Amino acid sequence: MKPYGLVIAISLIFAGCNSVGNEKISTKHKKWSPKYAKGFSFEEKDGVTYLNILNPWPGSNFKQQFALISENDSLKANKSLAINIPIKRWATSSTSHVGFAEELNELNSLKALSGTNYVSSEGVQSRINKNEIVELGQTGQPNIEWIIRNQIEVYLNFSIAENASVQSLLEKAQIPMIYIGEWNEKHPLARAEWIKVFGVLFDKQKQADSIFAAIETNYQKWKKRAEIEGNAPNIISGSPYNGVWYAPQKNSYMQKFYEDANLNYVWKDLEYTGSLQLDMEFVFNTGKSASIWLNSSEYQYLSSLEKLNPLISELSSVQNSGVYNTSKSKVSEGVLFYEKGVVRPDLVLKDLIQIGHPNLLTKHKLHFFEKLRK
């Protein structure tokens, strides 16, 4: 991708200029920030477009900047900080990155990833079985030797903190390591908007923009449909582990989904560092009457849940079979929600609306959730 291609697109978005005949396109605006996401931006300097990565984990002030260049450009820059567009050989530490690549039909360029047993994509699993995609090793400890030996052009990294040792080794080999911080975004559309980063890396910016625009339109349409439903059912969320109930906190990613699906999450005003940690007595006293229980851990049967604590069987959601969990993958040990739901929040929202307001979506089939069986 020629760097000025992105610059022109950015200029058009902000300045509303058109190129007709010999008229010049304005490039006055040099920076572009996404509509929802806070973890990345683009800017143009001296005719070169740069990708900025901003604060990719909670509480960080970490930043990265990469020059986006074509193979024909003569930019003189540290190769570990410059990315040839489009990338043709990449590796990743996160299955959520697979979801973005699949939307852009870029699975063939993926060569390795961490957690091959958890990938839900049938296309990726097929290539794994053919040894066309290999296991890269534990997240945070990738097989650096393999990455270098197999001429990987870019390593996409999920991390909850700076991984300086891996980054240093890859920089010495002149291989960029990009911290992809979509998971740190709070708004569902903000996470999905990271497809624009993948679009630029694969030189498919227009396609990525079009995909996101359709997702945003669908999401907002169904959000408005849910708003007209006056009755918001009470719901609880999360699951118990070793006597502690872990649940989404105020202003979290899942809490935003519940709000937009017009579901009354009973703990929506509670704040904590990370997930809420509630005791069972509090859960019972505040959530007993909730008609729906979402994200109930890995269990598929109500009887399995009831064995965890005697109070669970007294919850209305359990008594009325209103308990839902994220669906298991049909081709791996993974969960489709964590791979595909990130890039398709519109489908997640439709699932939640169907669960809470079934009269709005009588023919909708759940994509990411399933009701627990007795």
CSV table of C-alpha atoms in Angstrom, one decimal:
chain,number,residue,atom,x,y,z
A,1,MET,CA,0.0,0.0,0.0
A,2,LYS,CA,1.4,3.4,-0.9
A,3,PRO,CA,1.5,5.5,2.2
A,4,TYR,CA,-0.1,8.5,0.6
A,5,GLY,CA,-3.1,6.3,-0.2
A,6,LEU,CA,-4.1,6.3,3.4
A,7,VAL,CA,-3.3,9.9,3.8
A,8,ILE,CA,-5.6,10.8,0.9
A,9,ALA,CA,-8.4,8.7,2.4
A,10,ILE,CA,-7.9,10.4,5.8
A,11,SER,CA,-8.0,13.8,4.2
A,12,LEU,CA,-11.2,13.0,2.4
A,13,ILE,CA,-12.8,11.9,5.6
A,14,PHE,CA,-12.0,15.1,7.5
A,15,ALA,CA,-11.9,17.7,4.8
A,16,GLY,CA,-14.7,16.4,2.5
A,17,CYS,CA,-12.5,17.2,-0.5
A,18,ASN,CA,-12.9,15.5,-3.9
A,19,SER,CA,-10.4,15.0,-6.7
A,20,VAL,CA,-11.9,16.1,-10.0
A,21,GLY,CA,-9.7,16.6,-13.1
A,22,ASN,CA,-6.7,18.6,-12.1
A,23,GLU,CA,-8.0,19.7,-8.7
A,24,LYS,CA,-5.7,19.0,-5.8
A,25,ILE,CA,-6.9,17.0,-2.8
A,26,SER,CA,-6.3,18.8,0.5
A,27,THR,CA,-3.9,17.1,2.9
A,28,LYS,CA,-4.3,19.7,5.5
A,29,HIS,CA,-5.4,17.3,8.2
A,30,LYS,CA,-2.5,15.1,9.2
A,31,LYS,CA,-4.0,13.0,12.0
A,32,TRP,CA,-6.9,10.6,12.2
A,33,SER,CA,-8.4,8.9,15.3
A,34,PRO,CA,-11.1,6.2,15.2
A,35,LYS,CA,-14.7,6.9,16.2
A,36,TYR,CA,-14.9,4.6,19.2
A,37,ALA,CA,-11.5,3.0,19.8
A,38,LYS,CA,-8.9,4.7,22.0
A,39,GLY,CA,-6.0,2.3,21.5
A,40,PHE,CA,-4.8,3.3,18.0
A,41,SER,CA,-4.6,6.2,15.6
A,42,PHE,CA,-2.9,7.1,12.3
A,43,GLU,CA,-0.9,10.2,11.3
A,44,GLU,CA,1.0,11.4,8.3
A,45,LYS,CA,4.5,13.0,8.5
A,46,ASP,CA,6.7,14.0,5.6
A,47,GLY,CA,4.5,11.9,3.2
A,48,VAL,CA,4.7,8.8,5.3
A,49,THR,CA,1.7,7.2,7.2
A,50,TYR,CA,2.3,6.0,10.7
A,51,LEU,CA,0.3,3.6,12.9
A,52,ASN,CA,0.2,4.6,16.6
A,53,ILE,CA,-0.5,2.1,19.3
A,54,LEU,CA,-1.7,3.7,22.5
A,55,ASN,CA,-1.9,2.3,26.0
A,56,PRO,CA,-2.6,-1.3,25.1
A,57,TRP,CA,-3.3,-2.5,28.6
A,58,PRO,CA,-5.0,-1.0,31.6
A,59,GLY,CA,-3.1,1.8,33.4
A,60,SER,CA,-0.3,1.9,30.9
A,61,ASN,CA,1.4,4.9,29.2
A,62,PHE,CA,3.0,2.7,26.6
A,63,LYS,CA,3.1,3.8,23.0
A,64,GLN,CA,4.4,2.4,19.7
A,65,GLN,CA,4.7,4.0,16.3
A,66,PHE,CA,5.3,2.1,13.0
A,67,ALA,CA,5.9,3.5,9.6
A,68,LEU,CA,3.6,1.9,7.0
A,69,ILE,CA,5.6,1.6,3.7
A,70,SER,CA,5.4,-0.2,0.4
A,71,GLU,CA,8.1,-2.4,-0.9
A,72,ASN,CA,9.0,0.2,-3.5
A,73,ASP,CA,9.5,3.0,-1.0
A,74,SER,CA,13.0,4.1,-0.1
A,75,LEU,CA,12.2,5.2,3.5
A,76,LYS,CA,15.2,4.9,5.7
A,77,ALA,CA,14.0,3.7,9.1
A,78,ASN,CA,14.7,1.1,11.7
A,79,LYS,CA,13.1,-2.0,10.1
A,80,SER,CA,11.7,-3.1,13.5
A,81,LEU,CA,9.7,0.1,13.4
A,82,ALA,CA,8.6,0.0,9.8
A,83,ILE,CA,6.1,-2.4,8.2
A,84,ASN,CA,6.0,-3.3,4.6
A,85,ILE,CA,2.4,-3.3,3.4
A,86,PRO,CA,0.7,-5.6,2.8
A,87,ILE,CA,2.1,-8.1,5.3
A,88,LYS,CA,2.3,-11.6,3.8
A,89,ARG,CA,3.6,-13.7,6.7
A,90,TRP,CA,2.4,-13.0,10.2
A,91,ALA,CA,2.1,-14.7,13.6
A,92,THR,CA,0.0,-13.9,16.7
A,93,SER,CA,-0.4,-14.7,20.3
A,94,SER,CA,-4.2,-14.3,20.4
A,95,THR,CA,-7.1,-16.1,18.8
A,96,SER,CA,-9.2,-12.9,18.8
A,97,HIS,CA,-6.8,-11.6,16.1
A,98,VAL,CA,-7.9,-14.6,13.9
A,99,GLY,CA,-11.5,-13.2,13.9
A,100,PHE,CA,-10.3,-9.9,12.4
A,101,ALA,CA,-8.2,-11.6,9.8
A,102,GLU,CA,-11.0,-14.0,8.8
A,103,GLU,CA,-13.4,-11.1,8.2
A,104,LEU,CA,-10.8,-9.8,5.7
A,105,ASN,CA,-10.1,-13.2,4.2
A,106,GLU,CA,-6.5,-13.2,5.3
A,107,LEU,CA,-6.1,-16.6,7.0
A,108,ASN,CA,-3.7,-17.8,4.3
A,109,SER,CA,-1.1,-15.2,5.5
A,110,LEU,CA,-1.3,-16.5,9.1
A,111,LYS,CA,1.6,-18.8,9.7
A,112,ALA,CA,1.7,-19.4,13.5
A,113,LEU,CA,-0.3,-18.7,16.7
A,114,SER,CA,-0.4,-19.5,20.3
A,115,GLY,CA,-3.2,-21.7,21.4
A,116,THR,CA,-4.0,-23.7,18.3
A,117,ASN,CA,-6.3,-26.0,20.4
A,118,TYR,CA,-8.6,-23.1,21.1
A,119,VAL,CA,-9.1,-21.6,17.6
A,120,SER,CA,-12.8,-21.8,16.6
A,121,SER,CA,-12.3,-21.0,12.9
A,122,GLU,CA,-12.8,-24.0,10.7
A,123,GLY,CA,-10.5,-22.5,8.1
A,124,VAL,CA,-7.7,-22.1,10.6
A,125,GLN,CA,-8.2,-25.6,12.0
A,126,SER,CA,-8.0,-27.0,8.5
A,127,ARG,CA,-4.7,-25.3,7.9
A,128,ILE,CA,-3.4,-26.5,11.3
A,129,ASN,CA,-4.2,-30.1,10.4
A,130,LYS,CA,-2.2,-29.6,7.2
A,131,ASN,CA,0.7,-28.1,9.2
A,132,GLU,CA,0.3,-24.8,7.3
A,133,ILE,CA,-0.2,-23.1,10.7
A,134,VAL,CA,1.9,-24.1,13.6
A,135,GLU,CA,1.7,-23.7,17.4
A,136,LEU,CA,3.9,-20.8,18.4
A,137,GLY,CA,4.1,-21.6,22.1
A,138,GLN,CA,2.8,-20.1,25.3
A,139,THR,CA,1.4,-16.5,25.1
A,140,GLY,CA,4.2,-14.2,26.2
A,141,GLN,CA,6.8,-16.8,25.5
A,142,PRO,CA,6.6,-17.4,21.7
A,143,ASN,CA,9.1,-19.5,19.8
A,144,ILE,CA,11.4,-16.6,18.7
A,145,GLU,CA,13.8,-18.9,16.8
A,146,TRP,CA,10.8,-20.2,14.7
A,147,ILE,CA,9.6,-16.7,14.0
A,148,ILE,CA,13.0,-15.6,12.8
A,149,ARG,CA,13.8,-18.8,10.8
A,150,ASN,CA,10.4,-18.7,9.0
A,151,GLN,CA,10.7,-15.0,8.0
A,152,ILE,CA,7.7,-13.8,9.9
A,153,GLU,CA,7.2,-10.1,8.9
A,154,VAL,CA,5.0,-9.0,11.9
A,155,TYR,CA,4.2,-10.5,15.3
A,156,LEU,CA,0.9,-9.4,16.7
A,157,ASN,CA,1.0,-9.6,20.5
A,158,PHE,CA,-1.6,-9.7,23.2
A,159,SER,CA,-0.2,-8.7,26.6
A,160,ILE,CA,-1.3,-7.4,30.0
A,161,ALA,CA,2.1,-5.7,30.4
A,162,GLU,CA,5.2,-4.8,28.4
A,163,ASN,CA,7.1,-7.9,27.2
A,164,ALA,CA,10.5,-6.3,26.8
A,165,SER,CA,12.5,-9.4,26.5
A,166,VAL,CA,10.5,-10.8,23.5
A,167,GLN,CA,10.3,-7.3,21.9
A,168,SER,CA,14.1,-6.8,22.2
A,169,LEU,CA,14.9,-10.1,20.5
A,170,LEU,CA,12.5,-9.4,17.7
A,171,GLU,CA,13.8,-5.9,17.2
A,172,LYS,CA,17.3,-7.3,16.9
A,173,ALA,CA,16.0,-9.5,14.1
A,174,GLN,CA,14.2,-6.4,12.6
A,175,ILE,CA,10.8,-8.0,13.1
A,176,PRO,CA,8.1,-5.5,14.4
A,177,MET,CA,6.0,-6.6,17.4
A,178,ILE,CA,2.7,-4.8,17.6
A,179,TYR,CA,0.8,-4.8,20.9
A,180,ILE,CA,-2.9,-5.2,19.8
A,181,GLY,CA,-4.9,-3.8,22.6
A,182,GLU,CA,-8.5,-4.3,21.4
A,183,TRP,CA,-9.2,-6.3,24.5
A,184,ASN,CA,-8.6,-3.1,26.6
A,185,GLU,CA,-11.4,-1.2,24.9
A,186,LYS,CA,-14.7,-0.8,26.9
A,187,HIS,CA,-17.2,-0.2,24.1
A,188,PRO,CA,-18.1,-3.3,21.9
A,189,LEU,CA,-17.8,-1.1,18.8
A,190,ALA,CA,-14.4,0.1,19.9
A,191,ARG,CA,-13.1,-3.4,19.9
A,192,ALA,CA,-14.6,-4.2,16.5
A,193,GLU,CA,-13.1,-1.0,15.1
A,194,TRP,CA,-9.6,-2.5,15.4
A,195,ILE,CA,-10.4,-4.2,12.1
A,196,LYS,CA,-9.2,-1.0,10.6
A,197,VAL,CA,-5.7,-1.7,12.0
A,198,PHE,CA,-5.8,-5.1,10.4
A,199,GLY,CA,-7.2,-3.6,7.2
A,200,VAL,CA,-4.2,-1.2,6.9
A,201,LEU,CA,-1.7,-4.0,7.6
A,202,PHE,CA,-3.2,-6.2,4.9
A,203,ASP,CA,-3.7,-3.2,2.5
A,204,LYS,CA,-7.4,-3.7,2.7
A,205,GLN,CA,-8.4,-0.4,4.3
A,206,LYS,CA,-11.5,0.2,2.2
A,207,GLN,CA,-12.8,-3.3,2.8
A,208,ALA,CA,-12.1,-3.0,6.6
A,209,ASP,CA,-13.9,0.4,6.6
A,210,SER,CA,-16.9,-1.1,4.8
A,211,ILE,CA,-17.1,-4.1,7.1
A,212,PHE,CA,-17.0,-1.9,10.2
A,213,ALA,CA,-19.5,0.5,8.8
A,214,ALA,CA,-22.0,-2.4,8.3
A,215,ILE,CA,-21.3,-3.7,11.8
A,216,GLU,CA,-21.8,-0.3,13.3
A,217,THR,CA,-25.1,0.2,11.4
A,218,ASN,CA,-26.5,-3.1,12.4
A,219,TYR,CA,-25.4,-2.6,16.1
A,220,GLN,CA,-27.1,0.8,16.3
A,221,LYS,CA,-30.2,-0.5,14.6
A,222,TRP,CA,-30.7,-3.3,17.0
A,223,LYS,CA,-29.8,-1.1,20.0
A,224,LYS,CA,-32.7,1.3,19.0
A,225,ARG,CA,-35.0,-1.6,18.5
A,226,ALA,CA,-34.3,-2.8,22.0
A,227,GLU,CA,-34.8,0.6,23.5
A,228,ILE,CA,-38.5,0.7,22.5
A,229,GLU,CA,-39.1,-2.3,24.7
A,230,GLY,CA,-40.3,-0.8,27.9
A,231,ASN,CA,-39.7,-3.8,30.1
A,232,ALA,CA,-36.0,-4.5,30.8
A,233,PRO,CA,-35.7,-7.9,32.4
A,234,ASN,CA,-33.4,-8.2,35.5
A,235,ILE,CA,-30.3,-10.2,34.8
A,236,ILE,CA,-27.2,-11.4,36.7
A,237,SER,CA,-23.9,-12.3,35.1
A,238,GLY,CA,-20.7,-14.1,35.9
A,239,SER,CA,-20.0,-17.3,37.8
A,240,PRO,CA,-18.8,-18.6,41.1
A,241,TYR,CA,-15.3,-20.0,41.7
A,242,ASN,CA,-14.0,-21.2,45.0
A,243,GLY,CA,-16.8,-19.5,46.8
A,244,VAL,CA,-16.4,-16.1,45.1
A,245,TRP,CA,-18.7,-14.9,42.3
A,246,TYR,CA,-16.8,-13.0,39.6
A,247,ALA,CA,-19.0,-10.6,37.5
A,248,PRO,CA,-18.6,-7.7,35.1
A,249,GLN,CA,-18.2,-4.3,36.9
A,250,LYS,CA,-19.6,-0.9,36.1
A,251,ASN,CA,-18.7,0.5,32.6
A,252,SER,CA,-17.2,-2.8,31.5
A,253,TYR,CA,-17.3,-4.3,28.1
A,254,MET,CA,-20.1,-6.8,28.9
A,255,GLN,CA,-22.0,-4.2,31.0
A,256,LYS,CA,-22.2,-2.1,27.9
A,257,PHE,CA,-23.7,-5.0,25.9
A,258,TYR,CA,-26.3,-5.5,28.6
A,259,GLU,CA,-27.2,-1.8,28.6
A,260,ASP,CA,-27.5,-1.6,24.8
A,261,ALA,CA,-29.7,-4.8,24.7
A,262,ASN,CA,-32.0,-3.1,27.3
A,263,LEU,CA,-31.2,-5.6,30.0
A,264,ASN,CA,-31.2,-4.5,33.6
A,265,TYR,CA,-28.0,-5.8,35.0
A,266,VAL,CA,-28.5,-5.8,38.7
A,267,TRP,CA,-24.9,-5.0,39.6
A,268,LYS,CA,-24.3,-2.3,36.9
A,269,ASP,CA,-23.4,0.3,39.5
A,270,LEU,CA,-20.8,-1.7,41.4
A,271,GLU,CA,-17.1,-0.9,40.7
A,272,TYR,CA,-14.0,-2.9,41.4
A,273,THR,CA,-10.4,-3.3,40.1
A,274,GLY,CA,-11.0,-5.9,37.3
A,275,SER,CA,-14.0,-8.1,37.7
A,276,LEU,CA,-16.4,-7.8,40.6
A,277,GLN,CA,-15.8,-10.3,43.4
A,278,LEU,CA,-19.0,-11.0,45.3
A,279,ASP,CA,-19.9,-13.4,48.1
A,280,MET,CA,-22.7,-15.8,47.5
A,281,GLU,CA,-24.9,-14.3,50.2
A,282,PHE,CA,-24.8,-11.0,48.5
A,283,VAL,CA,-25.5,-12.6,45.1
A,284,PHE,CA,-28.5,-14.4,46.5
A,285,ASN,CA,-29.9,-11.3,48.3
A,286,THR,CA,-29.5,-9.0,45.3
A,287,GLY,CA,-29.9,-11.4,42.3
A,288,LYS,CA,-32.4,-14.0,43.5
A,289,SER,CA,-35.3,-12.6,41.5
A,290,ALA,CA,-33.4,-12.0,38.3
A,291,SER,CA,-35.0,-13.9,35.5
A,292,ILE,CA,-31.8,-14.4,33.4
A,293,TRP,CA,-28.3,-15.5,34.3
A,294,LEU,CA,-25.7,-14.9,31.6
A,295,ASN,CA,-22.1,-16.2,31.2
A,296,SER,CA,-22.3,-18.9,33.8
A,297,SER,CA,-18.8,-20.3,33.2
A,298,GLU,CA,-18.1,-23.5,31.2
A,299,TYR,CA,-21.0,-25.5,32.5
A,300,GLN,CA,-23.6,-26.9,30.1
A,301,TYR,CA,-26.0,-28.4,32.6
A,302,LEU,CA,-28.0,-26.7,35.4
A,303,SER,CA,-27.3,-29.7,37.7
A,304,SER,CA,-23.5,-29.0,37.4
A,305,LEU,CA,-24.1,-25.4,38.5
A,306,GLU,CA,-26.3,-26.4,41.4
A,307,LYS,CA,-23.6,-28.5,42.9
A,308,LEU,CA,-21.3,-25.5,43.4
A,309,ASN,CA,-23.4,-23.9,46.1
A,310,PRO,CA,-26.8,-24.7,47.8
A,311,LEU,CA,-28.0,-21.2,47.1
A,312,ILE,CA,-27.7,-21.5,43.4
A,313,SER,CA,-30.8,-23.8,43.1
A,314,GLU,CA,-32.9,-21.1,44.7
A,315,LEU,CA,-32.1,-18.4,42.1
A,316,SER,CA,-35.1,-17.7,39.9
A,317,SER,CA,-33.0,-17.9,36.7
A,318,VAL,CA,-32.1,-21.4,37.6
A,319,GLN,CA,-35.6,-22.5,38.6
A,320,ASN,CA,-37.0,-21.0,35.4
A,321,SER,CA,-34.2,-22.4,33.1
A,322,GLY,CA,-33.1,-18.9,32.2
A,323,VAL,CA,-29.3,-19.6,32.4
A,324,TYR,CA,-27.1,-19.0,29.3
A,325,ASN,CA,-23.5,-19.6,28.6
A,326,THR,CA,-21.2,-18.8,25.8
A,327,SER,CA,-21.2,-21.7,23.2
A,328,LYS,CA,-18.3,-24.1,22.9
A,329,SER,CA,-16.6,-24.3,19.5
A,330,LYS,CA,-17.6,-27.2,17.3
A,331,VAL,CA,-14.0,-27.7,16.1
A,332,SER,CA,-11.8,-27.0,19.1
A,333,GLU,CA,-11.6,-26.5,22.8
A,334,GLY,CA,-12.2,-22.8,22.4
A,335,VAL,CA,-15.2,-20.5,22.7
A,336,LEU,CA,-16.5,-18.7,19.6
A,337,PHE,CA,-17.5,-15.6,21.5
A,338,TYR,CA,-13.8,-14.7,22.3
A,339,GLU,CA,-12.7,-15.1,18.7
A,340,LYS,CA,-15.6,-14.0,16.5
A,341,GLY,CA,-17.7,-12.0,19.0
A,342,VAL,CA,-14.9,-9.3,19.3
A,343,VAL,CA,-15.3,-8.4,15.6
A,344,ARG,CA,-19.0,-9.0,15.4
A,345,PRO,CA,-20.6,-7.2,18.3
A,346,ASP,CA,-23.7,-6.7,16.3
A,347,LEU,CA,-24.4,-10.4,16.4
A,348,VAL,CA,-23.6,-10.6,20.1
A,349,LEU,CA,-26.1,-7.8,20.7
A,350,LYS,CA,-28.8,-9.6,18.6
A,351,ASP,CA,-28.2,-12.7,20.8
A,352,LEU,CA,-28.7,-10.8,24.0
A,353,ILE,CA,-31.8,-9.1,22.6
A,354,GLN,CA,-33.2,-12.4,21.6
A,355,ILE,CA,-32.6,-13.8,25.1
A,356,GLY,CA,-34.1,-10.8,26.9
A,357,HIS,CA,-36.7,-9.7,24.4
A,358,PRO,CA,-37.6,-12.8,22.4
A,359,ASN,CA,-40.6,-11.2,20.8
A,360,LEU,CA,-38.3,-8.8,18.9
A,361,LEU,CA,-36.4,-11.6,17.2
A,362,THR,CA,-38.6,-14.6,16.9
A,363,LYS,CA,-36.6,-16.2,14.1
A,364,HIS,CA,-33.1,-15.4,15.3
A,365,LYS,CA,-30.8,-18.3,16.0
A,366,LEU,CA,-28.2,-17.7,18.8
A,367,HIS,CA,-24.6,-17.4,17.5
A,368,PHE,CA,-22.6,-17.1,20.7
A,369,PHE,CA,-24.8,-18.3,23.5
A,370,GLU,CA,-26.7,-21.4,24.5
A,371,LYS,CA,-29.2,-22.2,27.2
A,372,LEU,CA,-28.1,-24.6,29.9
A,373,ARG,CA,-29.9,-27.9,29.9
A,374,LYS,CA,-31.4,-29.5,32.9
